[in-house]
Short mmCIF file of C-alpha atoms and ligand atoms in Angstrom, two decimals:
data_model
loop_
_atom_site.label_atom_id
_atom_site.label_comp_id
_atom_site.label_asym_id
_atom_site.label_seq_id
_atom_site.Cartn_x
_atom_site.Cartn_y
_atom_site.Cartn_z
CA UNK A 1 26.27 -1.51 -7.81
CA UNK A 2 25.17 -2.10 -4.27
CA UNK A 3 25.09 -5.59 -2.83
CA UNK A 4 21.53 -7.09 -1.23
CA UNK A 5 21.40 -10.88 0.53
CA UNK A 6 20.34 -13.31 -3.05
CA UNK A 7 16.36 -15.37 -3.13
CA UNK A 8 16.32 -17.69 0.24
CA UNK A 9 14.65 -19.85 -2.05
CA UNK A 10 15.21 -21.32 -5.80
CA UNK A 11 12.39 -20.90 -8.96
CA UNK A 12 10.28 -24.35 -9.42
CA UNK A 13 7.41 -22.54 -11.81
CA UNK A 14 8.27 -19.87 -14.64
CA UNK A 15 5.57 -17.64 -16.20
CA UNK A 16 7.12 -15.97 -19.98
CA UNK A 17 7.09 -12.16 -20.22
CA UNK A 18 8.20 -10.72 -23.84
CA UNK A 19 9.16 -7.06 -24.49
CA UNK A 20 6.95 -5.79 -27.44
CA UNK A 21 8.24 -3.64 -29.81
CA UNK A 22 8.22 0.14 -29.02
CA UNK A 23 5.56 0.76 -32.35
CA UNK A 24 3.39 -1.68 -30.50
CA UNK A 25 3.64 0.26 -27.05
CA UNK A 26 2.81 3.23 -29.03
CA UNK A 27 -0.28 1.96 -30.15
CA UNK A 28 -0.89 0.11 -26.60
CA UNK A 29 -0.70 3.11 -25.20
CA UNK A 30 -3.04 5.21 -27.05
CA UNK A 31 -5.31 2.58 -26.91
CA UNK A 32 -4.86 2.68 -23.56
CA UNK A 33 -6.06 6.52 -23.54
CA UNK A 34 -3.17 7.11 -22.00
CA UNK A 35 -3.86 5.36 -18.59
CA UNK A 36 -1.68 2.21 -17.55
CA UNK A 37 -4.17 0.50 -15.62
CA UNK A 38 -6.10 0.03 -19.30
CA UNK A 39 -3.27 -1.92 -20.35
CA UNK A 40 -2.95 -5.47 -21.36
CA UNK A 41 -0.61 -6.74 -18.98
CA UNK A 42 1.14 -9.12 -21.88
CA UNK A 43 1.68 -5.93 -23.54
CA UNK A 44 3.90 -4.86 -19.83
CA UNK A 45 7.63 -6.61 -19.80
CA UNK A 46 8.02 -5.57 -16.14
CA UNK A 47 4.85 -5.06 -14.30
CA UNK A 48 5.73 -2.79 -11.23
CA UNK A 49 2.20 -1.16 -11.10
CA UNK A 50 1.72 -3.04 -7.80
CA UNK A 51 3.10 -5.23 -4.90
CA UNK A 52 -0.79 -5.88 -4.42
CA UNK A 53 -1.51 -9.57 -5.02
CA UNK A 54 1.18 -10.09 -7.14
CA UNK A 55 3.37 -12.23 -5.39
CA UNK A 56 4.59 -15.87 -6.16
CA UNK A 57 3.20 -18.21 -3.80
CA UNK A 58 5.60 -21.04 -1.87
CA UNK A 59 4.96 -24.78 -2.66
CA UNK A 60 3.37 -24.64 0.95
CA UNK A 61 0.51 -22.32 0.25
CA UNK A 62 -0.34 -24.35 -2.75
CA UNK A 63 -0.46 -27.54 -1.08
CA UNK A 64 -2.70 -25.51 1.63
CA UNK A 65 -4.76 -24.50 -1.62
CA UNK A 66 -5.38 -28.16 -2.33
CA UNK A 67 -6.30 -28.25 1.92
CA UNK A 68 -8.55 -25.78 1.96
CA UNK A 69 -11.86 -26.66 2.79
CA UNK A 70 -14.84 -24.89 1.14
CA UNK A 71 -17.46 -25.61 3.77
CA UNK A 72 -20.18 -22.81 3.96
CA UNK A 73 -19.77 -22.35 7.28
CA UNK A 74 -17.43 -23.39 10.40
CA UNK A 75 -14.51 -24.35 7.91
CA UNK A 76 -10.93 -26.07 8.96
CA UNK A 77 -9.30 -23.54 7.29
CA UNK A 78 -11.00 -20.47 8.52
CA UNK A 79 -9.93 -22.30 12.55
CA UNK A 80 -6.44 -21.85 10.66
CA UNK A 81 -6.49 -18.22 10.01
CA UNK A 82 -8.20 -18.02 13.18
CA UNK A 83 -5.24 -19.53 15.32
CA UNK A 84 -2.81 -17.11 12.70
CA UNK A 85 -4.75 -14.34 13.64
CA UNK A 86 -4.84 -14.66 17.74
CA UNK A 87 -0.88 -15.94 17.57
CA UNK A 88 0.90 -12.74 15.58
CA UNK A 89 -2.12 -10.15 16.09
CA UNK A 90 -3.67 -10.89 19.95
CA UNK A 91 -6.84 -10.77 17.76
CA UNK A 92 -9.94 -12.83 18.96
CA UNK A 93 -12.40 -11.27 17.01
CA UNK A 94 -11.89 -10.83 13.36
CA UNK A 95 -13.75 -11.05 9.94
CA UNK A 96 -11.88 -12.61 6.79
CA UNK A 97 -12.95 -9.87 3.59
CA UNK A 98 -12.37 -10.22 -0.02
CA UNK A 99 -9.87 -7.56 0.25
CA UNK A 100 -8.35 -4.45 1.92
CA UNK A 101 -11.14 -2.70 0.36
CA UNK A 102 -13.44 -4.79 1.62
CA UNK A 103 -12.82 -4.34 5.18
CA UNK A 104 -12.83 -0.11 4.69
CA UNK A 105 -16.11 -0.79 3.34
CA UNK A 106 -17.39 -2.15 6.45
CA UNK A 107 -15.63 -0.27 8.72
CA UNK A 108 -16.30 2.95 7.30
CA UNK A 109 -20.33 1.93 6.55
CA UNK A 110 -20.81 1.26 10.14
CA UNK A 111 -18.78 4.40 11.76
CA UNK A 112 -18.27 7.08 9.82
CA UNK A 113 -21.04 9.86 9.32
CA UNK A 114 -21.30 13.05 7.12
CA UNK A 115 -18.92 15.62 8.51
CA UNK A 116 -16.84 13.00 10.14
CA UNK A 117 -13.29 13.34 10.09
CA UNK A 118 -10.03 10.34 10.21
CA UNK A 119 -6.84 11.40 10.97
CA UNK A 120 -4.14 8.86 10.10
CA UNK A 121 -0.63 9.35 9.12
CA UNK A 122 -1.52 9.20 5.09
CA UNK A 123 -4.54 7.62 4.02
CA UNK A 124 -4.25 5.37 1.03
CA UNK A 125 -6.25 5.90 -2.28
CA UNK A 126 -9.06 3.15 -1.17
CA UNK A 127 -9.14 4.35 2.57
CA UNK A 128 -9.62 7.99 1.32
CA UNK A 129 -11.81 7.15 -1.39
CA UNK A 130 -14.45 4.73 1.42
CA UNK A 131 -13.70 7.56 3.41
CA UNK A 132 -15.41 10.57 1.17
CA UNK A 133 -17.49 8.01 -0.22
CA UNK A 134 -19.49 8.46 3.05
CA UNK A 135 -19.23 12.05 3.04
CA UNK A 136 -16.16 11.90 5.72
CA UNK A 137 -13.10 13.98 5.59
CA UNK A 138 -9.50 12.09 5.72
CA UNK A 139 -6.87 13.74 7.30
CA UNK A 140 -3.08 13.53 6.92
CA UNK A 141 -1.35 13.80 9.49
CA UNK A 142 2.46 12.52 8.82
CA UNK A 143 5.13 14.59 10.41
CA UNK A 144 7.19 17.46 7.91
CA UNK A 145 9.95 14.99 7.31
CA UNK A 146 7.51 12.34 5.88
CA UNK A 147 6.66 14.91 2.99
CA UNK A 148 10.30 15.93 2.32
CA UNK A 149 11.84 13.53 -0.35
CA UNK A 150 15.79 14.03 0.74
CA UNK A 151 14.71 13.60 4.55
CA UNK A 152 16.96 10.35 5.71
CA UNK A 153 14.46 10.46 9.11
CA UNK A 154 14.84 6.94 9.50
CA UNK A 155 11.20 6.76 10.32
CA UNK A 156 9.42 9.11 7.62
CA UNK A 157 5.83 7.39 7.90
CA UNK A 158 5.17 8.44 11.58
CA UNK A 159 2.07 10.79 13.03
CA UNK A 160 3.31 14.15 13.44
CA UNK A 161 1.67 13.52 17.76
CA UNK A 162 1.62 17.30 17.77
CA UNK A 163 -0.45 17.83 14.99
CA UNK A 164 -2.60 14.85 15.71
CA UNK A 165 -3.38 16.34 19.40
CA UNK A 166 -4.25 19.66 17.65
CA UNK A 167 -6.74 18.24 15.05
CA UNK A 168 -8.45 16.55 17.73
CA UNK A 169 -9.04 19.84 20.02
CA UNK A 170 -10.06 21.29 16.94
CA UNK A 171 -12.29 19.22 15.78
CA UNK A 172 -13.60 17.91 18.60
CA UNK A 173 -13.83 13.76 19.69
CA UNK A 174 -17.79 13.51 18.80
CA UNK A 175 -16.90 14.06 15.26
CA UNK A 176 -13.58 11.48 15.26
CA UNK A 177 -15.21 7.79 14.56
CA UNK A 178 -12.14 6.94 14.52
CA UNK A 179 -8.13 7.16 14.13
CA UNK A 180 -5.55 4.81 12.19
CA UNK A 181 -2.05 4.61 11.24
CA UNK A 182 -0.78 3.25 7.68
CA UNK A 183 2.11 0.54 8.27
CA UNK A 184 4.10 1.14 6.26
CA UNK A 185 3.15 4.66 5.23
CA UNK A 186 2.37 3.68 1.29
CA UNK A 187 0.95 7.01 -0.05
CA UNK A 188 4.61 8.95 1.49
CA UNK A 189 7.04 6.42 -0.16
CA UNK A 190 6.85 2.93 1.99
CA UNK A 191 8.21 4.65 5.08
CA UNK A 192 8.08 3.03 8.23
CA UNK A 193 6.42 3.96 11.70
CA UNK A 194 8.85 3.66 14.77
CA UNK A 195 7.28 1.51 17.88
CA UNK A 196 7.39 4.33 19.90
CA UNK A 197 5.35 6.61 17.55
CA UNK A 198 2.94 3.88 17.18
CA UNK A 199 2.81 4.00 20.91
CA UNK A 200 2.61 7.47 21.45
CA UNK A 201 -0.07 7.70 18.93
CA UNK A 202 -2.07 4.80 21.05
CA UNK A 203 -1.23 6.64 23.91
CA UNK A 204 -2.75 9.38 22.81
CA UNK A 205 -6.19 7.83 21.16
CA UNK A 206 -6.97 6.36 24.29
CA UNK A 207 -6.27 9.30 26.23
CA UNK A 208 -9.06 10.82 23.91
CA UNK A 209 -11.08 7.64 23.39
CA UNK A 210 -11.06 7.53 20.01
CA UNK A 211 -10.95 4.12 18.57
CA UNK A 212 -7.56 3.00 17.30
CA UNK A 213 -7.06 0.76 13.67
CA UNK A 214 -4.16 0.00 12.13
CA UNK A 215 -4.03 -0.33 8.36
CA UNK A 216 -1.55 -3.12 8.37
CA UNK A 217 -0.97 -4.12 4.91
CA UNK A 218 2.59 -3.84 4.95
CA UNK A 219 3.25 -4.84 9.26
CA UNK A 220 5.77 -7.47 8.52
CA UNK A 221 8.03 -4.94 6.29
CA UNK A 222 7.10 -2.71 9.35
CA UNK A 223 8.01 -4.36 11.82
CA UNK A 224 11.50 -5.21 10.20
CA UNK A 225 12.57 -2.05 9.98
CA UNK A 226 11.71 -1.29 13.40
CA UNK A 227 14.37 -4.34 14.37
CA UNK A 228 16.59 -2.37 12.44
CA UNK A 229 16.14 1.39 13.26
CA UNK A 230 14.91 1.46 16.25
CA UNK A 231 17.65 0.36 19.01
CA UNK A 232 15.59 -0.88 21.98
CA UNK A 233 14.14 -3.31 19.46
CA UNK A 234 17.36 -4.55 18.11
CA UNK A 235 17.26 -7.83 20.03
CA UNK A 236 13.46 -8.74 19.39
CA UNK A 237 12.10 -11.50 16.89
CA UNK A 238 9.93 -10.04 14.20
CA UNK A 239 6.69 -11.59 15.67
CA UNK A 240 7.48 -10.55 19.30
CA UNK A 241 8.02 -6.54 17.52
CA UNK A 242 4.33 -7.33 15.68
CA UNK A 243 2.44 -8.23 18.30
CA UNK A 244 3.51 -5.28 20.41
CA UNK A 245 2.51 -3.14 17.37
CA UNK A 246 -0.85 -4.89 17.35
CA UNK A 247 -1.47 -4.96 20.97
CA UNK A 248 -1.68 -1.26 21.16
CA UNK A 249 -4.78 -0.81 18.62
CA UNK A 250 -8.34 -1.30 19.21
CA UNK A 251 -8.73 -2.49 15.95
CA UNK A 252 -6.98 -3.10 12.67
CA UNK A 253 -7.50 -3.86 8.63
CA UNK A 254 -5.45 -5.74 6.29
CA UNK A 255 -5.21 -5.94 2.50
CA UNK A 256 -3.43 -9.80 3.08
CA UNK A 257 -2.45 -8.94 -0.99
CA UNK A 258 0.55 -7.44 0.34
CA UNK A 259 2.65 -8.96 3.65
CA UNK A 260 0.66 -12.14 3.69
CA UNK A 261 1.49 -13.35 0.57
CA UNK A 262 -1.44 -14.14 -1.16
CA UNK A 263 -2.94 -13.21 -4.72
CA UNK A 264 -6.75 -12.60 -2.76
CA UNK A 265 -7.87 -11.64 0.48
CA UNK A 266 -7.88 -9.32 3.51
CA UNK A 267 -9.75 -8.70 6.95
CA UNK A 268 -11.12 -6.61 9.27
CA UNK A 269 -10.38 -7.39 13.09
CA UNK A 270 -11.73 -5.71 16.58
CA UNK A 271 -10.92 -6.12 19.95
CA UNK A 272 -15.10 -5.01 21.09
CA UNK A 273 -17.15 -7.84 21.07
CA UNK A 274 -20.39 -5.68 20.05
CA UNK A 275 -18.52 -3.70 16.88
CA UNK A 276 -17.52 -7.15 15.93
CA UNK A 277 -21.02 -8.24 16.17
CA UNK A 278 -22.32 -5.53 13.87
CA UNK A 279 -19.58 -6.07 10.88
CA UNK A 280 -20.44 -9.81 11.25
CA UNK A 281 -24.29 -8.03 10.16
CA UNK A 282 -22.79 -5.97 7.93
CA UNK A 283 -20.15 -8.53 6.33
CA UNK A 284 -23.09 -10.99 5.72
CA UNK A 285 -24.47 -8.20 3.67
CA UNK A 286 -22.04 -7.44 1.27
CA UNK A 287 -19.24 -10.04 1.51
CA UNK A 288 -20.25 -12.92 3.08
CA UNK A 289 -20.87 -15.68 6.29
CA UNK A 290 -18.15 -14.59 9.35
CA UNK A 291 -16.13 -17.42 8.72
CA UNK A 292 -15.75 -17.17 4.88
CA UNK A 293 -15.78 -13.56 4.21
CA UNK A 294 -15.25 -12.90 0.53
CA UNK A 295 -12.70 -15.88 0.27
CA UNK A 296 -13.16 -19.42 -1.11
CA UNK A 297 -11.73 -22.17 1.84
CA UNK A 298 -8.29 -22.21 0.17
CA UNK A 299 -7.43 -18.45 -0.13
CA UNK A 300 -8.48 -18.84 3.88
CA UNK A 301 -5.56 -21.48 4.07
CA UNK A 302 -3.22 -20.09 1.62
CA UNK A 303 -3.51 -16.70 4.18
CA UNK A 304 -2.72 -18.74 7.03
CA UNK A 305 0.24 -20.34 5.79
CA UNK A 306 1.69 -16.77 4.18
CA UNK A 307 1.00 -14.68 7.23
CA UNK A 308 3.85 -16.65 9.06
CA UNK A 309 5.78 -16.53 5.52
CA UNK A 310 5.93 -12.92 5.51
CA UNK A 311 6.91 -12.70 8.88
CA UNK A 312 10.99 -14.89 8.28
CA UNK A 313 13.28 -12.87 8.95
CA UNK A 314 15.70 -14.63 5.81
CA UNK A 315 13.02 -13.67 3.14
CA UNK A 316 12.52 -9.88 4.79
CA UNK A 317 16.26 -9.25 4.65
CA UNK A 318 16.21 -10.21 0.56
CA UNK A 319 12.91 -8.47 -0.09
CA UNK A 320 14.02 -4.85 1.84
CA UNK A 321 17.64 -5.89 0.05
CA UNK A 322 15.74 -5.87 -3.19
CA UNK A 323 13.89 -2.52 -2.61
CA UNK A 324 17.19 -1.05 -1.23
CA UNK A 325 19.16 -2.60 -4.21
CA UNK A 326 17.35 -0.43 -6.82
CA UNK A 327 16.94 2.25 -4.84
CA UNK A 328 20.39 2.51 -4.19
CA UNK A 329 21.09 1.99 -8.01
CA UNK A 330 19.06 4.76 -9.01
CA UNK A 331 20.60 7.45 -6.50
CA UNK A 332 23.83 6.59 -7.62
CA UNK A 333 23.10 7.45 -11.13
CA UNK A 334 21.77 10.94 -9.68
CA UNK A 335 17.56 9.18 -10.29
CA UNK A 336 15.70 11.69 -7.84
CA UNK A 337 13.87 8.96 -5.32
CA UNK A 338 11.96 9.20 -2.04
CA UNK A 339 15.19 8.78 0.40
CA UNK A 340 16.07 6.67 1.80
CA UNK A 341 14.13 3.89 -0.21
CA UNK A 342 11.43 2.52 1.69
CA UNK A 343 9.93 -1.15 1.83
CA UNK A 344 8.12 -2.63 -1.11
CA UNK A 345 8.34 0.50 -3.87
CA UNK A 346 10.91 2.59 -5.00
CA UNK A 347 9.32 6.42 -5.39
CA UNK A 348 10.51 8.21 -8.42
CA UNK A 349 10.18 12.13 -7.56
CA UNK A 350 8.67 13.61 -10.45
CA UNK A 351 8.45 16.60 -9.65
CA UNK A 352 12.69 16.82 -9.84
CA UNK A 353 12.76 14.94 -12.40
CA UNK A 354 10.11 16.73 -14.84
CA UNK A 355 11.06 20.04 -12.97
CA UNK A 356 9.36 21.47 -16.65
CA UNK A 357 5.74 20.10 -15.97
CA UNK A 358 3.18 21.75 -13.65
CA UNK A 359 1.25 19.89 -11.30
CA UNK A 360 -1.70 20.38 -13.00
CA UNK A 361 -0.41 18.87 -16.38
CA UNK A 362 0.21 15.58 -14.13
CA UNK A 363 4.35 15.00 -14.29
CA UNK A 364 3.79 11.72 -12.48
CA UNK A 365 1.69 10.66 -15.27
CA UNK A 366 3.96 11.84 -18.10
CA UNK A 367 6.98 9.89 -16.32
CA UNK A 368 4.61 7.07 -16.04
CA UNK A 369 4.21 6.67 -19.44
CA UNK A 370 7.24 7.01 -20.81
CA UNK A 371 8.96 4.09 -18.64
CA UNK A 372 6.19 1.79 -20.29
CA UNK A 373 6.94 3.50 -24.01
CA UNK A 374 10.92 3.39 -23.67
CA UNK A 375 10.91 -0.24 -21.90
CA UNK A 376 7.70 -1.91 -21.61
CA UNK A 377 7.53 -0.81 -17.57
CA UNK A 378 4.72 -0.52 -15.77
CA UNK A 379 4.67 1.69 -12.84
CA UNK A 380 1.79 3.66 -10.91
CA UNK A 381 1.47 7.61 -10.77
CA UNK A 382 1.11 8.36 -7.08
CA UNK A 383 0.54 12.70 -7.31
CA UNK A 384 -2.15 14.79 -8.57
CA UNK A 385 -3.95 11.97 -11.01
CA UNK A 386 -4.93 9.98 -7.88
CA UNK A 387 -4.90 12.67 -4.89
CA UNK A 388 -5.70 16.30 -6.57
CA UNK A 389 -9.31 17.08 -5.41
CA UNK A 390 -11.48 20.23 -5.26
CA UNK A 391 -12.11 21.88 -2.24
CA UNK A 392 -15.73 20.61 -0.87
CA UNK A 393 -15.67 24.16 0.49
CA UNK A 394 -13.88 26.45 -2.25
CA UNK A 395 -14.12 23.96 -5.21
CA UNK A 396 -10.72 25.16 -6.02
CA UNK A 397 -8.25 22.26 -6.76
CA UNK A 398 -6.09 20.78 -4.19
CA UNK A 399 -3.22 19.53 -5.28
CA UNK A 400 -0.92 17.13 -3.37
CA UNK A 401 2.66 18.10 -1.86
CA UNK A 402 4.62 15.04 -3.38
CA UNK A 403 4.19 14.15 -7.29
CA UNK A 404 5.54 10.29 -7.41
CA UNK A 405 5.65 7.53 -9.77
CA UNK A 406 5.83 4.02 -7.53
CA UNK A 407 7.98 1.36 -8.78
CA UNK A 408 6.32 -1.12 -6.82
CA UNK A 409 8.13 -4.82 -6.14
CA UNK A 410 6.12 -7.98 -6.64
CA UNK A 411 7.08 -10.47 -3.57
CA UNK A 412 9.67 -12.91 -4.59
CA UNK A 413 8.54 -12.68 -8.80
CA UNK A 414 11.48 -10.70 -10.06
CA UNK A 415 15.71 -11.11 -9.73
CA UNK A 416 18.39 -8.81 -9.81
CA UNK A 417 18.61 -8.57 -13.84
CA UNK A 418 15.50 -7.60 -13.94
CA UNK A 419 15.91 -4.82 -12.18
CA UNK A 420 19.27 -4.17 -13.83
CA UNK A 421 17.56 -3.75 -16.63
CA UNK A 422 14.52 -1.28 -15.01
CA UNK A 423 17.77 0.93 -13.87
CA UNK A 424 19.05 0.80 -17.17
CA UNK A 425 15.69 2.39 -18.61
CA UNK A 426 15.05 4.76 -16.16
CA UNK A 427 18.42 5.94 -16.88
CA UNK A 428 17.64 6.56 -20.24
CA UNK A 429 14.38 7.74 -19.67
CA UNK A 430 16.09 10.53 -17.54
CA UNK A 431 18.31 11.95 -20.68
CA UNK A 432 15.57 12.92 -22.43
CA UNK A 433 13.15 14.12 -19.58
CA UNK A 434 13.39 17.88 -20.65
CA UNK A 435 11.41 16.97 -23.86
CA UNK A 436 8.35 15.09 -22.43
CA UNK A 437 5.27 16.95 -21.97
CA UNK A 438 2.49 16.62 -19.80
CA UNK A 439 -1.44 15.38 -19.59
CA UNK A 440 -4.64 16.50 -20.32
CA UNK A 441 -7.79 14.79 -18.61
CA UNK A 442 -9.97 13.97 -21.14
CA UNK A 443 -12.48 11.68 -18.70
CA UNK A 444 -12.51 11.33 -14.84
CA UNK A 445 -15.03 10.45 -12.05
CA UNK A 446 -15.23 11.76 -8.89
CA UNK A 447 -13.59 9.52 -6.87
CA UNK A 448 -10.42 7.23 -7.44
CA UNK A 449 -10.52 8.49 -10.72
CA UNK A 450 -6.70 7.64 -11.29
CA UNK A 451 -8.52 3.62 -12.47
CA UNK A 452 -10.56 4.70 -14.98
CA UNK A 453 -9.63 8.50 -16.30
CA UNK A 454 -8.18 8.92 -19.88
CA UNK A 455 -5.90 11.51 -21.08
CA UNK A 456 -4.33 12.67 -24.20
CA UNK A 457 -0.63 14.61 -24.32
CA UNK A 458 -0.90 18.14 -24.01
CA UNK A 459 0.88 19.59 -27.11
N1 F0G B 501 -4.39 0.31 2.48
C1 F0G B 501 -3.19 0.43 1.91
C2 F0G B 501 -2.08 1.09 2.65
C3 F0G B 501 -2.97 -0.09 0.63
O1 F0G B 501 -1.78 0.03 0.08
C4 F0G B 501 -4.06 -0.72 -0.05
C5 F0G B 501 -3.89 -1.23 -1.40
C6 F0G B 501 -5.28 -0.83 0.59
C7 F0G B 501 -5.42 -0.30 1.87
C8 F0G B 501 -6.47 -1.50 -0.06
O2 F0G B 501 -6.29 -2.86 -0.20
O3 F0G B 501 -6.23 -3.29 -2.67
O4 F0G B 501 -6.63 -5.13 -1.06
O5 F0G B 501 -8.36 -3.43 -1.46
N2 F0G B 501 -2.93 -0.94 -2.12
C9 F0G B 501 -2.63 -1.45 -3.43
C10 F0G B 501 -1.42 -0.74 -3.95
C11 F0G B 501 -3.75 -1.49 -4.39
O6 F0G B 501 -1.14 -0.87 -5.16
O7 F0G B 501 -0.72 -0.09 -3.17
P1 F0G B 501 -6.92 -3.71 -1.42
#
């Protein structure tokens, strides 16, 4: 099996996890109409539904959660994040939010009008979803290679610049609010964006002036594989790589959930003194005073003290070792994956694997499923359950090009037999994939229906 660098850092607090028995997973799922997020999570052995929020915290954020100061307004800790912010970002101006979501919320409530359209490279579920939500139209925009799962482009996530120059002739820069990238690029597999593209894409923004935001909820894992892809970056720290990342946006939101280590929190920051002005307005609205946000004083300090975390270069070699480790694992037992693996999921291709299943019958889903009923995993469908859409024009369904169920990887929560073991099922999961069948929708709303939409098998 291949080799990855071991934890740079030993266990001090356990949390139990049993394996029920495969009757009861039965019966969970049922219960569960068929959706994973209706789960109990005590009824999940290994819960790789999400990297979001999830991840153990070091003894230092929890002695920063017994710093934190809950003062309503003007709080130590929010001067913390402040100095965190200005030192790896170059941001002055920024607004702490209750998470990623939070922060689209306000963004897209204060730019984006009916008709509107954002290109990015892929928009993630929540992006898209505050995105329609206002009657705008997201736009994809990742080059070919980013939608090809056997590509071994060593940076899949980046803006296709000749595509991106098109749209915008097309459409036309009164009707752009706004442009953003997606580091790392979650909805195509966890695949990187080079400097350069990042660059080019700036370059390109500006030329246009169309404001620039980065959706940075995965930077640090970004910006480590951009040390070690992309040559003229070889020699540079990981911070020094970040801030030139950051320095070319306008703008740029985080879901802190993710690279910063934390089980709460996000923001929203702007290099425009006026915009950041009006989502201090529009944050005291719906989230709360600038220098709370939606967090309590310690998840403020906690953020301050995992943004640096997530940016060692020891604990970003184990954590892309860890992703790579059961990536790796899984191609070697011929488990079709997005290649190569990216940086905090693994991307089962379900459309290989359940060749059997059409899109429309949800293969994602029916993989999804049966990792939780064979082993008590829990993964998330990433295909036609959360992306297919009808056409606002047509009404005909859209379906998505890649049908993927994410094995995501909680920061530094699970070890090597853990995943050992998630090979092992998916292994056996894959001898009998010819016989599983696929999904009917039996409930969904309009819009990020794959939370609360219920299914039953298709016989
Ligand atoms: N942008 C990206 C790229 C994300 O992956 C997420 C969340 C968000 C924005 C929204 O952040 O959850 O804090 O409101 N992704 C999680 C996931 C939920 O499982 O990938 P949030």
């Amino acid at each position: 099996m291949a080799q990855h660098p071991a934890e740079p850092f030993r266990i001090k607090v356990v949390e139990p996890i049993h394996l029920i028995s495969p009757e009861a997973r039965k019966e969970a799922l049922k219960n569960a109409g068929y959706n994973l997020f209706f789960l109990r999570a005590e009824d999940v052995y290994i819960d790789l539904m999400t990297d979001s929020g999830t991840g153990a915290m070091s003894q230092e954020q929890w002695a920063g959660i017994m710093r934190g100061d809950e003062s309503y307004a003007g709080a130590r800790s929010y001067y913390r994040l402040a100095d965190a912010m200005k030192a790896i970002f170059g941001f002055e101006h920024f607004v702490p939010t209750h998470q990623g979501r939070g922060a689209e919320n306000i963004l897209t409530s204060l730019l984006v009008q009916p008709g509107n359209r954002i290109p990015s490279n892929m928009h993630f579920d929540t992006t898209e979803g505050n995105i329609r939500s206002r009657k705008g139209i997201p736009e994809n925009l990742v080059i070919d290679e980013g939608l090809d799962p056997t590509s071994h482009h060593p940076f899949k996530g980046n803006m296709d610049l000749e595509k991106l120059t098109r749209f915008i002739d097309k459409t036309g820069i009164d009707n752009i609010p706004f442009g953003c990238i997606t580091i790392t690029n979650n909805a195509g597999g966890g695949q990187p964006v080079s400097l350069e593209n990042i660059r080019k894409v700036s370059e390109i923004y500006r030329r246009y002036r169309i404001p620039f935001f980065i959706d940075a909820c995965r930077f640090a894992e970004n910006g480590f594989f951009i040390k070690k892809r992309e040559e003229a970056c070889k020699n540079k720290t990981i911070p020094e790589i970040v801030h030139e990342i950051f320095s070319l946006a306008d703008g740029a939101w985080m879901s802190a959930k993710k690279d910063a280590l934390v089980n709460i929190g996000g923001f929203l920051a702007v290099r425009d003194a006026d915009l950041h002005q009006r989502i201090c307005n529009e944050l005291i609205l719906r989230e709360g005073f600038p220098t709370y946000g939606g967090l309590a004083g310690r998840d403020l300090e906690a953020l301050a003290i995992g943004l640096w975390e997530g940016l060692d270069e020891a604990y970003l070699s184990y954590r892309l070792g860890q992703t790579a480790f059961l990536g790796d694992s899984l191609l070697e037992v011929g488990i079709p994956i997005i290649e190569p693996p990216g940086g905090h999921a693994i991307y089962l291709d379900a459309r290989r694997l359940l060749p059997h299943i059409p899109q429309g019958e949800f293969p994602g889903q029916a993989l999804s499923t049966e990792l939780y009923q064979e082993g008590g995993i829990r993964s998330v469908e990433i295909g036609s359950v959360m992306f297919a859409h009808p056409d606002p024009q047509t009404g005909k369904m859209v379906y998505p090009r890649l049908e993927l169920v994410r094995l995501a990887i909680p920061r530094r929560v699970y070890t090597a037999s853990h995943f050992e073991y998630v090979i092992e099922t998916i292994k056996t999961v894959a001898t009998h994939a010819g016989s599983l069948k696929g999904y009917r929708l039996t409930y969904a709303p309009e819009l990020m229906r794959h939370f609360t939409a219920r299914f039953e098998p298709v016989q």
